Coordinates of C-alpha atoms in Angstrom, one line a residue:
X21 CA -0.1 -0.1 -0.2
X22 CA 1.2 3.6 -0.9
X23 CA 2.3 5.4 1.8
X24 CA -0.3 9.2 2.3
X25 CA 2.3 12.3 0.9
X26 CA 2.3 13.3 4.3
X27 CA 1.0 12.1 7.9
X28 CA 1.4 14.6 11.3
X29 CA 0.4 13.3 15.0
X30 CA 0.3 15.5 17.7
X31 CA 3.3 17.7 15.8
X32 CA 4.8 20.4 18.2
X33 CA 7.6 22.7 17.3
X34 CA 9.0 25.1 20.3
X35 CA 10.8 27.8 19.9
X36 CA 12.4 28.4 23.5
X37 CA 9.0 28.8 25.6
X38 CA 6.6 30.2 22.4
X39 CA 4.9 26.6 21.1
X40 CA 4.5 27.9 17.3
X41 CA 3.1 24.6 16.2
X42 CA 0.7 23.2 19.4
X43 CA 0.1 19.1 19.2
X44 CA -1.3 19.3 15.6
X45 CA -2.7 16.5 13.4
X46 CA -3.2 15.9 10.1
X47 CA -2.8 13.8 6.9
X48 CA -2.4 14.8 3.1
X49 CA -4.1 12.5 0.5
X50 CA -2.6 11.8 -2.9
X51 CA -3.6 14.2 -5.3
X52 CA -5.6 16.7 -3.8
X53 CA -4.8 20.1 -2.8
X54 CA -4.2 20.5 1.1
X55 CA -4.2 24.3 2.5
X56 CA -2.9 25.6 5.9
X57 CA -5.0 28.9 6.3
X58 CA -4.5 31.3 9.2
X59 CA -3.1 34.8 10.0
X60 CA 0.7 35.7 10.0
X61 CA 1.6 33.4 13.3
X62 CA -0.2 31.2 13.5
X63 CA 2.0 28.1 12.7
X64 CA 1.6 28.0 9.0
X65 CA 5.2 28.3 7.8
X66 CA 6.6 26.7 10.8
X67 CA 4.6 23.6 9.9
X68 CA 6.0 23.7 6.1
X69 CA 9.3 23.9 7.3
X70 CA 9.1 21.0 9.6
X71 CA 7.5 19.1 6.4
X72 CA 10.2 20.2 4.2
X73 CA 12.9 19.3 6.6
X74 CA 14.9 23.0 7.2
X75 CA 13.3 22.8 10.8
X76 CA 13.3 19.9 13.2
X77 CA 10.1 18.7 14.7
X78 CA 10.2 19.2 18.8
X79 CA 7.4 16.2 19.8
X80 CA 5.2 14.4 17.5
X81 CA 5.4 12.3 14.7
X82 CA 5.5 13.3 11.0
X83 CA 6.0 10.9 7.9
X84 CA 6.6 12.7 4.4
X85 CA 6.3 9.9 1.5
X86 CA 6.0 7.7 4.3
X87 CA 9.4 8.4 5.7
X88 CA 10.3 10.0 9.1
X89 CA 11.2 13.4 9.0
X90 CA 13.9 12.9 12.2
X91 CA 15.7 10.2 9.8
X92 CA 15.1 10.8 6.4
X93 CA 15.7 14.3 5.2
X94 CA 17.6 13.7 1.9
X95 CA 15.2 11.3 0.7
X96 CA 12.3 13.3 2.1
X97 CA 13.7 16.5 -0.3
X98 CA 14.0 14.6 -3.3
X99 CA 10.0 13.8 -3.5
X100 CA 9.4 17.5 -2.5
X101 CA 9.0 20.2 -4.7
X102 CA 9.4 23.4 -2.9
X103 CA 8.1 27.1 -3.5
X104 CA 9.1 29.5 -1.2
X105 CA 7.8 32.5 -0.1
X106 CA 10.6 34.4 -1.8
X107 CA 11.7 34.2 -5.5
X108 CA 15.4 32.8 -4.8
X109 CA 16.2 32.5 -8.1
X110 CA 19.5 34.0 -9.2
X111 CA 18.8 37.2 -10.9
X112 CA 22.5 37.0 -12.6
X113 CA 21.0 34.1 -14.8
X114 CA 18.7 33.9 -17.7
X115 CA 15.3 31.8 -17.0
X116 CA 16.9 28.7 -18.7
X117 CA 20.4 28.5 -16.6
X118 CA 18.1 29.1 -13.6
X119 CA 16.3 26.2 -14.3
X120 CA 19.3 23.9 -15.7
X121 CA 21.6 25.0 -12.0
X122 CA 18.1 24.0 -10.2
X123 CA 18.0 20.5 -12.3
X124 CA 21.7 19.8 -11.1
X125 CA 21.1 19.4 -7.8
X126 CA 18.9 16.3 -8.5
X127 CA 21.2 14.4 -10.5
X128 CA 19.3 15.1 -14.0
X129 CA 21.5 14.3 -16.6
X130 CA 21.5 16.8 -19.6
X131 CA 19.0 15.2 -22.2
X132 CA 16.8 15.2 -19.0
X133 CA 17.4 18.3 -17.6
X134 CA 16.8 19.5 -21.5
X135 CA 13.2 17.7 -21.8
X136 CA 12.1 18.5 -18.1
X137 CA 12.9 22.7 -19.1
X138 CA 11.1 22.4 -22.1
X139 CA 8.2 20.8 -20.6
X140 CA 8.0 23.3 -17.7
X141 CA 8.2 26.4 -19.7
X142 CA 6.1 25.4 -22.1
X143 CA 3.7 24.9 -19.1
X144 CA 4.1 28.2 -17.6
X145 CA 4.1 29.6 -20.7
X146 CA 7.2 31.0 -20.5
X147 CA 8.9 29.8 -23.6
X148 CA 9.5 33.4 -25.0
X149 CA 11.3 34.4 -21.7
X150 CA 13.7 31.4 -21.6
X151 CA 16.9 33.7 -22.8
X152 CA 15.9 36.8 -20.5
X153 CA 17.5 37.9 -17.0
X154 CA 15.0 36.8 -14.0
X155 CA 15.1 40.6 -13.2
X156 CA 13.5 41.6 -16.5
X157 CA 10.2 39.9 -15.3
X158 CA 7.3 40.6 -14.2
X159 CA 6.4 39.5 -10.1
X160 CA 3.9 37.2 -11.7
X161 CA 6.3 35.3 -14.4
X162 CA 9.2 35.3 -11.4
X163 CA 6.6 33.3 -9.8
X164 CA 5.9 31.1 -12.1
X165 CA 8.8 30.5 -12.6
X166 CA 9.9 29.2 -9.4
X167 CA 6.5 26.9 -9.9
X168 CA 8.2 25.7 -12.8
X169 CA 12.0 25.1 -10.8
X170 CA 10.2 23.0 -8.0
X171 CA 8.6 20.7 -10.9
X172 CA 11.8 20.3 -12.6
X173 CA 12.5 16.5 -10.8
X174 CA 8.5 15.6 -11.3
X175 CA 8.1 15.9 -7.4
X176 CA 5.4 13.7 -5.7
X177 CA 4.6 16.3 -3.9
X178 CA 4.5 20.5 -4.2
X179 CA 4.8 22.6 -1.3
X180 CA 3.8 26.4 -2.0
X181 CA 4.5 28.4 0.8
X182 CA 2.2 31.6 0.3
X183 CA 2.9 31.4 -3.5
X184 CA 0.8 34.7 -4.5
X185 CA 2.0 37.2 -1.7
X186 CA 2.5 41.0 -3.2
X187 CA 1.3 39.6 -6.5
X188 CA -1.3 41.6 -8.4
X189 CA -5.2 40.3 -8.9
X190 CA -4.3 39.5 -12.2
X191 CA -0.9 37.7 -11.8
X192 CA -2.2 36.1 -8.6
X193 CA -5.2 34.5 -10.9
X194 CA -2.5 33.2 -13.6
X195 CA -0.9 31.2 -10.6
X196 CA -4.2 29.9 -9.5
X197 CA -5.1 28.8 -13.2
X198 CA -1.5 27.1 -13.2
X199 CA -2.0 25.5 -10.0
X200 CA -5.4 24.4 -10.8
X201 CA -4.3 22.8 -14.0
X202 CA -1.2 21.1 -12.0
X203 CA -4.0 19.5 -9.5
X204 CA -6.2 18.1 -12.6
X205 CA -3.0 16.6 -13.6
X206 CA -3.0 14.5 -10.3
X207 CA 0.0 16.6 -8.4
X208 CA -0.3 16.8 -4.7
X209 CA -0.2 20.2 -3.4
X210 CA 0.4 21.4 0.2
X211 CA -0.6 25.3 0.1
X212 CA -0.1 27.7 3.2
X213 CA -1.6 31.0 2.3
X214 CA -3.6 34.1 4.3
X215 CA -5.7 34.7 1.3
X216 CA -8.9 33.2 2.1
X217 CA -10.4 32.8 -1.6
X218 CA -6.9 31.5 -2.9
X219 CA -7.8 28.8 0.0
X220 CA -11.4 28.5 -1.6
X221 CA -10.1 28.6 -5.2
X222 CA -7.4 26.1 -5.0
X223 CA -8.0 23.9 -1.7
X224 CA -10.0 20.3 -1.9
X225 CA -9.7 20.1 1.9
X226 CA -8.1 22.8 4.6
X227 CA -7.1 23.4 8.2
X228 CA -7.5 26.6 10.1
X229 CA -4.7 27.3 12.2
X230 CA -4.6 30.0 15.1
X231 CA -1.7 30.5 17.7
X232 CA -0.5 27.3 16.9
X233 CA -3.6 25.2 16.7
X234 CA -5.8 23.5 14.2
X235 CA -9.6 24.9 14.7
X236 CA -11.4 23.1 12.3
X237 CA -10.4 21.0 9.1
X238 CA -12.4 20.1 6.0
X239 CA -13.6 21.4 2.4
X240 CA -13.7 25.0 2.0
X241 CA -17.5 24.8 1.1
X242 CA -18.5 22.8 3.7
X243 CA -16.7 24.2 6.3
X244 CA -18.3 27.6 5.0
X245 CA -22.2 26.2 5.2
X246 CA -21.2 24.6 8.5
X247 CA -19.6 27.8 10.2
X248 CA -21.0 30.8 8.9
X249 CA -24.1 29.5 6.4
X250 CA -25.3 30.7 3.0
X251 CA -25.9 34.2 3.7
X252 CA -23.7 36.7 6.4
X253 CA -25.6 39.7 7.2
X254 CA -23.0 43.2 7.4
X255 CA -24.5 45.9 9.6
X256 CA -23.0 49.5 9.6
X257 CA -25.2 51.3 11.7
X258 CA -24.7 53.2 15.0
X259 CA -25.7 51.8 18.3
X260 CA -29.4 53.5 18.2
X261 CA -30.1 52.5 15.0
X262 CA -28.3 48.3 15.3
X263 CA -30.3 48.1 18.9
X264 CA -33.7 47.1 18.1
X265 CA -32.5 45.2 14.6
X266 CA -30.2 43.4 17.2
X267 CA -32.7 42.5 19.6
X268 CA -34.9 41.2 16.7
X269 CA -32.2 39.3 15.4
X270 CA -31.2 37.7 18.5
X271 CA -34.6 35.9 19.0
X272 CA -33.7 33.7 15.5
X273 CA -32.7 30.0 16.3
X274 CA -29.2 29.5 15.9
X275 CA -28.3 32.7 14.8
X276 CA -24.9 34.1 15.9
X277 CA -24.1 37.7 16.3
X278 CA -20.2 39.2 16.1
X279 CA -19.3 42.9 16.7
X280 CA -16.1 43.9 15.1
X281 CA -15.5 47.2 15.5
X282 CA -17.8 49.3 13.4
X283 CA -19.8 46.1 12.2
X284 CA -21.6 43.8 13.1
X285 CA -21.8 40.2 11.5
X286 CA -25.0 38.5 11.3
X287 CA -24.6 34.6 10.5
X288 CA -27.5 32.1 10.3
X289 CA -30.5 34.6 10.4
X290 CA -32.1 33.4 6.9
X291 CA -34.9 35.1 5.7
X292 CA -34.8 37.8 8.8
X293 CA -31.7 39.1 7.8
X294 CA -33.1 39.2 4.1
X295 CA -35.8 41.2 5.1
X296 CA -33.7 43.7 7.1
X297 CA -31.6 44.5 4.3
X298 CA -34.1 45.0 2.0
X299 CA -36.1 47.2 4.9
X300 CA -33.0 49.0 5.0
X301 CA -32.0 49.3 1.3
X302 CA -28.8 50.9 1.6
X303 CA -25.8 48.1 0.8
X304 CA -23.5 50.8 2.5
X305 CA -25.8 50.4 5.7
X306 CA -26.7 46.5 5.6
X307 CA -25.0 44.4 3.0
X308 CA -26.6 40.6 2.6
X309 CA -23.5 38.3 0.9
X310 CA -22.5 35.0 0.5
X311 CA -20.3 33.3 3.6
X312 CA -16.9 32.6 3.1
X313 CA -13.4 31.6 4.6
X314 CA -13.0 34.6 6.3
X315 CA -16.3 34.5 8.1
X316 CA -15.1 30.9 9.1
X317 CA -12.1 32.0 10.5
X318 CA -14.1 35.4 12.4
X319 CA -16.6 32.7 13.9
X320 CA -13.7 30.4 15.4
X321 CA -11.6 33.2 16.7
X322 CA -13.9 35.2 17.8
X323 CA -11.8 38.2 17.0
X324 CA -10.8 38.4 13.6
X325 CA -7.3 38.1 12.1
X326 CA -5.4 40.2 14.3
X327 CA -5.0 39.9 17.9

């Protein structure tokens, strides 16, 4: 039986007295995109560093490609394609040569390397940029090149640590398109991100982390239905205007109300929320919209993204 790409049980990472990762357990299945979602400092990148053998685990058990990270770091690294937060490309070399240098790390012959580079450049539509210097590429093209580089040795698992941070919306969507294509081809992906829409677009399953712990796990759309509901009402009203409405909403079964600074979020109010939004008639004051992963995180933490 083939081992799962990643299995973790009771995983802990300590930095002095700080529990950056606090006893988490999860498993990544073949061919899926598995996400780690959460704010800065949640433990996402620390978990990735342990998976990629860049940081030793403190406690627990972590298997990657069926091998223990404590003892098989070299073999594990050969099974991984890693896309770090930073581009880490050589600015003095053209695009193709960046890929050639990287291929040597994995022992590919010149013939194998040439074939794989051609395939990866074509996949990410970089053929016309093959002889250009890295510094002449846009941010989106650089990220596509970094992902192409990670695929040179045909890894079993592609690890993406916040792959679209700093990109403009158009470039982000281009990267997402390529990642969806890879997933359709059966590539197993592990994704960390603090972009909620990115996780919803790409992940088959995800965990939401906060302060080193996993708060919940599941399919993004199932988590939205469970924790936020189909629709969320946002109220931007003064205390006097909102008070009678909150009184009315509090009587709705299973309703949840979160007050975050000057906005009130109402979950699970159904037809009552729709009636209130229609009665106010101003979306800037009462906005009824579909639930999303940001709502899930808000409900689970109770205080939004920053604490």
